[in-house]
Short mmCIF file of C-alpha atoms in Angstrom, two decimals:
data_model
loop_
_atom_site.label_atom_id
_atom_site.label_comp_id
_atom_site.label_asym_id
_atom_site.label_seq_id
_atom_site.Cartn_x
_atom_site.Cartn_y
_atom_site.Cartn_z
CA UNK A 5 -36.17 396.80 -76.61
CA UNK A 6 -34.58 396.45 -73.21
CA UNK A 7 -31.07 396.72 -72.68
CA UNK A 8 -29.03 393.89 -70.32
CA UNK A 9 -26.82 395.56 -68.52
CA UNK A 10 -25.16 392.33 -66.85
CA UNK A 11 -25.17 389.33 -68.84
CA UNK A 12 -27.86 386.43 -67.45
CA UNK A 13 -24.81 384.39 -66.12
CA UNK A 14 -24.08 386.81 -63.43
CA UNK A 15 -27.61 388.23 -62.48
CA UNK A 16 -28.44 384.54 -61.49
CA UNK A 17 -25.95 384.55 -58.79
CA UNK A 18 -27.06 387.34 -56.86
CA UNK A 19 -28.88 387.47 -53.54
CA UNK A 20 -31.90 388.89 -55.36
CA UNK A 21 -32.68 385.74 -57.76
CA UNK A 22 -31.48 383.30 -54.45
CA UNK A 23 -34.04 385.07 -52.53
CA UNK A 24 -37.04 384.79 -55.01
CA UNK A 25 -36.43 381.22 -55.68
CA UNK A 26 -36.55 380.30 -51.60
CA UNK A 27 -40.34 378.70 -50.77
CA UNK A 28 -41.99 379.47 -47.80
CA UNK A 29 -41.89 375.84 -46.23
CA UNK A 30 -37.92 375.80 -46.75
CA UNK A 31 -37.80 379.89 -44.77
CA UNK A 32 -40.15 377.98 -41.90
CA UNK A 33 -37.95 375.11 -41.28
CA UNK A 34 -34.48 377.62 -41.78
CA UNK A 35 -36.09 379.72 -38.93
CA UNK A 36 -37.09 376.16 -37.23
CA UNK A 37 -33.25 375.29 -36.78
CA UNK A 38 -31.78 378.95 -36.01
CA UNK A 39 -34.56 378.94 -32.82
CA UNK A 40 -33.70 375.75 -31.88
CA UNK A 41 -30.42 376.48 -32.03
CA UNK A 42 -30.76 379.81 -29.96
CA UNK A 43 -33.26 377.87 -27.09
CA UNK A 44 -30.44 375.10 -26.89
CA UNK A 45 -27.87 378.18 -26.00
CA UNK A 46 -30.26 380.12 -23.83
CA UNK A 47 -31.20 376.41 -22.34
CA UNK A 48 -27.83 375.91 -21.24
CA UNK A 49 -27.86 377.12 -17.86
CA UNK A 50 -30.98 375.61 -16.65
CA UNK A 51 -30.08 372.20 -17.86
CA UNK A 52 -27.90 370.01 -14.70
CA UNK A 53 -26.06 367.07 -14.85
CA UNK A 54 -23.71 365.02 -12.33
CA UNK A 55 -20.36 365.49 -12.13
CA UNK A 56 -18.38 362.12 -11.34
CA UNK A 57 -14.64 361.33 -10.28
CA UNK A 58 -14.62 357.26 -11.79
CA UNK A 59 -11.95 355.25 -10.71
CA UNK A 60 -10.75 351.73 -11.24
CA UNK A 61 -10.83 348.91 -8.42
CA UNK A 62 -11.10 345.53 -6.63
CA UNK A 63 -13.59 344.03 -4.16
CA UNK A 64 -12.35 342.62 -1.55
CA UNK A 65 -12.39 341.26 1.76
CA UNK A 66 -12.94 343.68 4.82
CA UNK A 67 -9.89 341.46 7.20
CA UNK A 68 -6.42 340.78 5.13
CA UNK A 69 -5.69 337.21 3.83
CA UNK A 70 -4.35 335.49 7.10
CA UNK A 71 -1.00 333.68 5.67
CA UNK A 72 -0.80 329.85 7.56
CA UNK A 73 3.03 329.56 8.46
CA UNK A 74 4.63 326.51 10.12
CA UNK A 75 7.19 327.90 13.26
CA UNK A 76 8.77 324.90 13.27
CA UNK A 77 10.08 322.82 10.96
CA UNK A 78 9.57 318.54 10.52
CA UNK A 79 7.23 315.98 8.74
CA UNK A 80 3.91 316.07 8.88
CA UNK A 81 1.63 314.05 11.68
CA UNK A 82 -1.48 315.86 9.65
CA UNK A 83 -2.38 317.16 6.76
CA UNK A 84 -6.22 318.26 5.96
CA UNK A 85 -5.56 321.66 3.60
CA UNK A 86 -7.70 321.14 0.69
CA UNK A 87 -8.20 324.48 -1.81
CA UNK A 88 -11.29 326.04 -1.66
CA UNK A 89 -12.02 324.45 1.77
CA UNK A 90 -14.20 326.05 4.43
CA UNK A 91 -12.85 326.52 7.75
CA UNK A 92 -13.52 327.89 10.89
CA UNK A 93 -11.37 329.71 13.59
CA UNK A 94 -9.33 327.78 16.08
CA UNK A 95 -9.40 324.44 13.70
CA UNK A 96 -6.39 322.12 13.81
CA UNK A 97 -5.57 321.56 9.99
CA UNK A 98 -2.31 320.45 10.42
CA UNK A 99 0.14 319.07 12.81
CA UNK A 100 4.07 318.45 12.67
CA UNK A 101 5.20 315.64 14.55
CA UNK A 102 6.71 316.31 17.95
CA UNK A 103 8.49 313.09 19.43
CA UNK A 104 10.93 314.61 21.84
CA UNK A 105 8.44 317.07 23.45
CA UNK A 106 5.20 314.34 23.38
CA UNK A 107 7.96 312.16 25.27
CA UNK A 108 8.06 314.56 27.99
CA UNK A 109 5.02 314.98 28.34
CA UNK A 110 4.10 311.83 28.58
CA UNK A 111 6.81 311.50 31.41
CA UNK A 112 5.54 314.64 33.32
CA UNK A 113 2.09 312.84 32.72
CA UNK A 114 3.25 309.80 34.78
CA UNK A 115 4.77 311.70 37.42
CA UNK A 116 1.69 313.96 37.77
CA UNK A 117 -0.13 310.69 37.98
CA UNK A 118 1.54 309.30 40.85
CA UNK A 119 2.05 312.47 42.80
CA UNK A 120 -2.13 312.77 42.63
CA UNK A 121 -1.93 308.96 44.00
CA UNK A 122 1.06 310.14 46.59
CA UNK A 123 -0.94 313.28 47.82
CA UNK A 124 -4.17 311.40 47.92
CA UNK A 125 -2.82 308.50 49.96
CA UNK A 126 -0.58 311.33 52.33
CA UNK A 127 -3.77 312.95 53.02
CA UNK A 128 -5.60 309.55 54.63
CA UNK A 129 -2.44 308.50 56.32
CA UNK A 130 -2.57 312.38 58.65
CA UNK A 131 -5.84 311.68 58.89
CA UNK A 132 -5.64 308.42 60.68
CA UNK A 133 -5.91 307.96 64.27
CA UNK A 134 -2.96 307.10 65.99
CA UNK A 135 -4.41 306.65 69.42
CA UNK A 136 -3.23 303.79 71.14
CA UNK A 137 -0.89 301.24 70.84
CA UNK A 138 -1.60 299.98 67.29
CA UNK A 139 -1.88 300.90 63.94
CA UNK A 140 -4.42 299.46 61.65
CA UNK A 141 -3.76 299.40 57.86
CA UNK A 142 -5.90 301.24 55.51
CA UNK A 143 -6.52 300.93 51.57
CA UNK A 144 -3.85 303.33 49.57
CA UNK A 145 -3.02 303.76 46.36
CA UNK A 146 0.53 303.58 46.40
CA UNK A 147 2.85 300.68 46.80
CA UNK A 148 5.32 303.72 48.19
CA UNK A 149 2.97 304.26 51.32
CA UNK A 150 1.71 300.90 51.39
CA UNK A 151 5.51 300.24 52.64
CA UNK A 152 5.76 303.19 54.67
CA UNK A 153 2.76 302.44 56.31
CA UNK A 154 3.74 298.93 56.81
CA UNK A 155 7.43 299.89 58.58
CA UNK A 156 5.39 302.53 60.80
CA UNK A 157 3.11 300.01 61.75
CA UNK A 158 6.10 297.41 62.70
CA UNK A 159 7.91 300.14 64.50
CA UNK A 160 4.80 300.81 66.35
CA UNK A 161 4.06 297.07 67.49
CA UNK A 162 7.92 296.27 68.51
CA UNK A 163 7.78 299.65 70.26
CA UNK A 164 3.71 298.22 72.22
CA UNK A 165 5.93 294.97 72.72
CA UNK A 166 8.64 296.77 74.39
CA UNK A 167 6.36 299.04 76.24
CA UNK A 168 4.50 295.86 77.42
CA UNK A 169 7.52 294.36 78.78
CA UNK A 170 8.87 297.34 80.58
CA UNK A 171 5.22 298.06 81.67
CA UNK A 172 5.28 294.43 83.43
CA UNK A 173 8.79 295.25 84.95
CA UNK A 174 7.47 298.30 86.61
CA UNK A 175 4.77 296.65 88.02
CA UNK A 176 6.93 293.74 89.65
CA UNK A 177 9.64 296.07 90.31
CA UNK A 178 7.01 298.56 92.63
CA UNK A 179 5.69 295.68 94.15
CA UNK A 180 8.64 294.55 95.31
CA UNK A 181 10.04 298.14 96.18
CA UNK A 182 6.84 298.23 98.58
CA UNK A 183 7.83 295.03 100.39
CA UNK A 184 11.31 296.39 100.72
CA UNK A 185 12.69 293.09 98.60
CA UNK A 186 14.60 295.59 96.01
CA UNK A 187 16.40 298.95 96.63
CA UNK A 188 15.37 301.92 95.67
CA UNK A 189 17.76 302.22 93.14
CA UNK A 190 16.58 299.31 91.12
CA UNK A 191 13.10 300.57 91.33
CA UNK A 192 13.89 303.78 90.01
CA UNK A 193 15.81 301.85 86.99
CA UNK A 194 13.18 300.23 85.84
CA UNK A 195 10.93 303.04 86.03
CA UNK A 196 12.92 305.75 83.79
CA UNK A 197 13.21 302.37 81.32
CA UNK A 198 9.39 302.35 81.26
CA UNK A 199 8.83 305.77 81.03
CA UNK A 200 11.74 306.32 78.37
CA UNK A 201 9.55 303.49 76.12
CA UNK A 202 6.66 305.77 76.79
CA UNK A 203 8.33 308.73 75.65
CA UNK A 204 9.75 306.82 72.58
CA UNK A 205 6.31 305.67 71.43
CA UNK A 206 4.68 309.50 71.18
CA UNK A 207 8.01 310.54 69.41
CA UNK A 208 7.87 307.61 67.16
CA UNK A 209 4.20 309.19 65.87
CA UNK A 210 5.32 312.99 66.00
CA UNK A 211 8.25 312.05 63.78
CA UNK A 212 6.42 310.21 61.23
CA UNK A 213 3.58 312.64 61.40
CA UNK A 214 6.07 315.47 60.52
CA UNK A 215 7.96 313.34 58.19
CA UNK A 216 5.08 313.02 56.11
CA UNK A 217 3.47 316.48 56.16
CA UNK A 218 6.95 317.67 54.65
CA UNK A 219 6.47 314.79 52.07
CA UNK A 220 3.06 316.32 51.38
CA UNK A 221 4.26 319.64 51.17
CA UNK A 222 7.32 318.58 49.03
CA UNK A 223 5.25 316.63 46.55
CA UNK A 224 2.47 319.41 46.51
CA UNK A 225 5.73 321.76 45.43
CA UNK A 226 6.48 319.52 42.66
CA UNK A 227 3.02 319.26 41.54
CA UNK A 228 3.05 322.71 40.96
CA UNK A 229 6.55 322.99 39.40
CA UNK A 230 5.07 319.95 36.95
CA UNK A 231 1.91 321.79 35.79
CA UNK A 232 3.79 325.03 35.00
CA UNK A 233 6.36 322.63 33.07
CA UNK A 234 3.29 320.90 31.53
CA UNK A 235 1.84 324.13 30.19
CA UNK A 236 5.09 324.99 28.43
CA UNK A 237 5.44 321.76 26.86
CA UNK A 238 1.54 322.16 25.59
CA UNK A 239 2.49 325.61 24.49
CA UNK A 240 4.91 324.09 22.33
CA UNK A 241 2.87 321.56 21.02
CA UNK A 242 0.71 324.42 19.90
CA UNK A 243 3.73 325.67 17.88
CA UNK A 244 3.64 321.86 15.94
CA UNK A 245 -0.46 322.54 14.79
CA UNK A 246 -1.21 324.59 11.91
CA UNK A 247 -4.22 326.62 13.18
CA UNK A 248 -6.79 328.99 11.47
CA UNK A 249 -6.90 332.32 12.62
CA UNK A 250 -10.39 332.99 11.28
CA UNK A 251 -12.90 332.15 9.48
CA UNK A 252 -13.00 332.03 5.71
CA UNK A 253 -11.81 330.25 2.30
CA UNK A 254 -8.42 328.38 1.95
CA UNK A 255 -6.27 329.73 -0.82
CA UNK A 256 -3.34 329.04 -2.52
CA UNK A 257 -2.64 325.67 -0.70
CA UNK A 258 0.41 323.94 -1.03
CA UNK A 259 0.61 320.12 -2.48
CA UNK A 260 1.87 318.61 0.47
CA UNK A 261 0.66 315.11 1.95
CA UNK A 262 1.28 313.53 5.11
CA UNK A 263 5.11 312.53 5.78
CA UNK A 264 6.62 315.28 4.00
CA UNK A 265 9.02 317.75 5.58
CA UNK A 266 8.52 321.51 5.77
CA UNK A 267 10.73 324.20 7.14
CA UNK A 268 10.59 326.79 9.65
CA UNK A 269 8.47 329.90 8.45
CA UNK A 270 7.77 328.10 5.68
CA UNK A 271 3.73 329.67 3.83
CA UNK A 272 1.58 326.58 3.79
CA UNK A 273 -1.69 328.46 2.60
CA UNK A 274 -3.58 331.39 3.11
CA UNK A 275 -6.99 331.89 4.24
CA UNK A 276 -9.51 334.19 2.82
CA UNK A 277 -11.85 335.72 5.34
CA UNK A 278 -14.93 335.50 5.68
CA UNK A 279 -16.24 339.11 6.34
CA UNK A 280 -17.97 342.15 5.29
CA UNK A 281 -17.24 342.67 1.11
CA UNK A 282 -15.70 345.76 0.67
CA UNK A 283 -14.55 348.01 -2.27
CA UNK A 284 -11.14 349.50 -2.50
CA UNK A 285 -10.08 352.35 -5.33
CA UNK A 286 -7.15 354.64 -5.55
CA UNK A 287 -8.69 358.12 -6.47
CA UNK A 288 -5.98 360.65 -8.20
CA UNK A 289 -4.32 363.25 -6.04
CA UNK A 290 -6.46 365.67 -8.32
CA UNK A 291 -9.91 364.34 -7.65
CA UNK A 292 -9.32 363.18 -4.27
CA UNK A 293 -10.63 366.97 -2.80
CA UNK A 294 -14.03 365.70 -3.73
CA UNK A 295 -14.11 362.96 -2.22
CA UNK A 296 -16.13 362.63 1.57
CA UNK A 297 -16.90 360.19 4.32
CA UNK A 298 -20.14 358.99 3.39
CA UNK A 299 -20.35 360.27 -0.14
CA UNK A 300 -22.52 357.54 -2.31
CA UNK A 301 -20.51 355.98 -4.89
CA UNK A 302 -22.25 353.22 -7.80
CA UNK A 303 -20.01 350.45 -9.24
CA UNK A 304 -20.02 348.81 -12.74
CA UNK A 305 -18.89 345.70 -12.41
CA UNK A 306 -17.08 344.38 -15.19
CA UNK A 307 -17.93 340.60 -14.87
CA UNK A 308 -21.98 341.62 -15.27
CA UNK A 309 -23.09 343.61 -18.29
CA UNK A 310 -23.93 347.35 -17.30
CA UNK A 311 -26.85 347.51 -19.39
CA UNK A 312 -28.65 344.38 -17.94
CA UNK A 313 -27.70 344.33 -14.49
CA UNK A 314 -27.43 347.90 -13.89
CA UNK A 315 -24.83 349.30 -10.78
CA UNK A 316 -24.17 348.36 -7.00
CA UNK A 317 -24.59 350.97 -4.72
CA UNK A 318 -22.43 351.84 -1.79
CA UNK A 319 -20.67 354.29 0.19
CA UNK A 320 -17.55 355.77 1.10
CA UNK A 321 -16.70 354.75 4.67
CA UNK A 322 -12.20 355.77 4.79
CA UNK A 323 -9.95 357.89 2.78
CA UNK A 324 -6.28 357.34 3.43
CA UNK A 325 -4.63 360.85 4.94
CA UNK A 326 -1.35 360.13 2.99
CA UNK A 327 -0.52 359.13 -0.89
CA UNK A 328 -0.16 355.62 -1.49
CA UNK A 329 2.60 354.51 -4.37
CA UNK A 330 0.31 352.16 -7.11
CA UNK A 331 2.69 351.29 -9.07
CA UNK A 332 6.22 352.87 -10.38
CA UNK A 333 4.05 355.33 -12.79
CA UNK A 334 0.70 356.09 -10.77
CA UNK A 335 -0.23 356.77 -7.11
CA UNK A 336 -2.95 357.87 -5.49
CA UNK A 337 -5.22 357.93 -2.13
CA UNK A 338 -6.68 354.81 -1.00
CA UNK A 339 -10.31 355.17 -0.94
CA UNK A 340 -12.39 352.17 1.07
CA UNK A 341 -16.03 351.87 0.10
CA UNK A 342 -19.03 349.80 1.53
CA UNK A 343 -21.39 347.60 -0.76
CA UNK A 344 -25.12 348.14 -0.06
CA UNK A 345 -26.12 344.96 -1.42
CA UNK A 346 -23.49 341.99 -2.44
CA UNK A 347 -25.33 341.25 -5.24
CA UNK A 348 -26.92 343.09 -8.91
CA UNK A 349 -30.34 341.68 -10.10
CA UNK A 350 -31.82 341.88 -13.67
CA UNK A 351 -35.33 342.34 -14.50
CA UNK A 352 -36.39 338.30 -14.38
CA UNK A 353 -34.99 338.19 -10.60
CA UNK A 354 -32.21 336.79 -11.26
CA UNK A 355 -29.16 337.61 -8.75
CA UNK A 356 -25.10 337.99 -9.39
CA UNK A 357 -23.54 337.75 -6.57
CA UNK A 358 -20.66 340.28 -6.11
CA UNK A 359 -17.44 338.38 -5.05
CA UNK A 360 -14.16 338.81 -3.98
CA UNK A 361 -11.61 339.59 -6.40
CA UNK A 362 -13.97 340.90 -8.81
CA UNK A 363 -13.00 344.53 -10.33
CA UNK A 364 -15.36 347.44 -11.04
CA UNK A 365 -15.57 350.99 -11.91
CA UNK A 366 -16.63 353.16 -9.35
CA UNK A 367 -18.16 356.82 -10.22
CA UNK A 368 -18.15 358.89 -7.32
CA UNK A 369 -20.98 361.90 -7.62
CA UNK A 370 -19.29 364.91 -6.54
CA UNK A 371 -20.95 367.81 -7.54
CA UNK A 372 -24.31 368.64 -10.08
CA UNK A 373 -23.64 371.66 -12.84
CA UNK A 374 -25.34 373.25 -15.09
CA UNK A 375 -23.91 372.64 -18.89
CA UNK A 376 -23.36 376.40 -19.27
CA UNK A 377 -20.80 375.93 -16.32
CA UNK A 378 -19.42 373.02 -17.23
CA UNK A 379 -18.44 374.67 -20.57
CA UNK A 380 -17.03 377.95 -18.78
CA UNK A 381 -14.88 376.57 -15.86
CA UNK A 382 -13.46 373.15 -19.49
CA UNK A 383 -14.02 370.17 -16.93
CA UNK A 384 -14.34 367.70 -19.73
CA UNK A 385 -12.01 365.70 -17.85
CA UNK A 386 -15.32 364.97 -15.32
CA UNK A 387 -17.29 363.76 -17.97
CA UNK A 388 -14.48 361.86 -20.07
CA UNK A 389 -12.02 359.88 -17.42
CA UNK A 390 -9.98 358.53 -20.71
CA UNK A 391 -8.27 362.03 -20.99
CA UNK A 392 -4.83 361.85 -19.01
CA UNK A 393 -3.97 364.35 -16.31
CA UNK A 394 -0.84 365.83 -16.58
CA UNK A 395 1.88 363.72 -14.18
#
């Protein structure tokens, strides 16, 4: 008869009776999971992974919006701002009306107009032969130097007639001086009187020649002064059109119609160019050490599904050299990227098209550790950007 030392209800809970009632298939699969778990640790630093820096931002255009501001104030001649519209540098798309400068303009026009006609018509009258005794008329466009020409041609014929008669005088008055029927002195009379008319007729022509080369001198002056006026009126005409600066997209376009008023420096619109698509991110004054010229960086954008369309593909092409204030809680470097491609593509060919305005989540690859480092130097804020730095 044996004799139980320990009652049954202990002896089962010993390592003894656990051991014996273990199977064999239940030891293999026990050993399974501790080698596993011992080829995971010894694993650790031979396995790599990227380390990112991700960061929220915008695309956007590479040029700022160009703001459309009147510089003068009055109601609108024009009005052709439509939003949404397309338009393209140096077009006219609207224009203030300008009454007292268009007035003397059209004034300076006029004079312009007849100095050309006064120049012109100066130019054939110093041209023109004045040989002889008489002046013939030619064709001019001004009634001015129609006149003039007309008085220089009457002085010239009453100053033939009187050369005519003095001419005839002298004659008579030399033949009788050679028959002795006249003294000398009354020979000599008449010839001073017919040389005086002589005299008179070649001065008559020098002073009208003069008298008109200073008109065409003073009228050229003018000219000039009138042209440099002209281009300061046209500048300020320029100042009453509404011009694009570049190309792009009208924005935020104000309901105005033709007639209304608007002010001095007042915004009318702004125009969104149309350039290169850039992406712009403020990276953390803890990551931004990471961060290079060049570096790639891939973007999720939010408005196409990461799982379909997959990332957009870039590079980094400026980092700011001084801290840029966000907002009142958060500031940070500004970081300007370049888009590969403008658009994301799914598997049936189908293309988004990346636009402006459009925000994304860049991940910036700056560095590949093993998992045994990553664990030794805690940078779980790499691999989980929810966690908050420290302010």
């Amino acid at each position: 008869m044996s004799i139980k030392i320990f009652p049954s209800a202990i002896t089962q809970q010993t390592v003894e009776v656990y051991d014996s009632r273990i199977s064999v298939r239940s030891k293999v699969i026990y050993l399974i999971l501790i080698g596993l778990m011992f080829a995971s640790i010894a694993a650790l630093p031979l396995i790599y992974v990227d380390v990112a820096v991700q960061s929220r931002g915008t695309f956007q255009s590479a040029l700022q919006r160009n703001s459309l501001i009147s510089s003068v104030g009055g109601r609108l001649e024009k009005w052709s701002l439509v939003e949404n519209q397309k338009v393209q540098k140096g077009e006219v798309l609207a224009v203030v009306r300008a009454e007292v400068v268009q007035l003397e303009m059209n004034g300076v026009e006029e004079r312009l107009i007849l100095l050309n006609d006064f120049i012109e018509d100066l130019r054939k009258l110093l041209n023109m032969n004045l040989d002889g005794h008489s002046i013939h008329m030619i064709p001019l466009k001004s009634k001015f130097y129609q006149t003039s020409l007309l008085e220089f041609q009457t002085k010239i014929h009453n100053q033939a007639a009187l050369m005519e008669k003095l001419e005839r005088d002298f004659n008579r008055a030399q033949l009788l001086f050679d028959s002795k029927s006249i003294a000398f002195a009354d020979f000599d009379n008449t010839e001073v009187q017919y040389k005086q008319a002589i005299t008179q007729m070649e001065l008559l022509k020098k002073q009208q020649l003069n008298n008109w080369e200073q008109e065409m001198i003073n009228h050229q002056n003018e000219k000039l002064r009138l042209k440099s006026q002209m281009d300061v009126f046209t500048e300020q005409m320029d100042q009453y059109k509404i011009i694009a600066g570049t190309n792009g997209t009208l924005i935020n376009v104000l309901n105005l119609n033709v007639g209304d008023f608007i002010y001095p420096q007042q915004k009318l619109a702004e125009i969104s160019p149309d350039t290169t698509l850039i992406a712009v991110t403020y990276i953390s004054p803890i990551d931004i050490a990471f961060l290079n010229i060049g570096q790639e960086v891939n973007f999720q954008v939010d408005a196409y599904n990461y799982n379909q369309w997959g990332v957009a593909k870039g590079k980094v092409i400026d980092i700011a050299d001084d801290l840029t204030l966000v907002n009142e809680r958060e500031a940070g470097f500004l970081v300007t990227c370049t888009l590969d491609t403008p658009f994301l593509t799914i598997s049936n060919g189908l293309e988004g098209q990346v636009k402006k305005g459009m925000t994304f989540n860049a991940r910036f690859v700056v560095a590949r550790r093993s998992l045994f480092q990553l664990l030794y130097d805690k940078v779980d804020n790499w691999l989980n950007p929810q966690i908050q730095q420290p302010s």
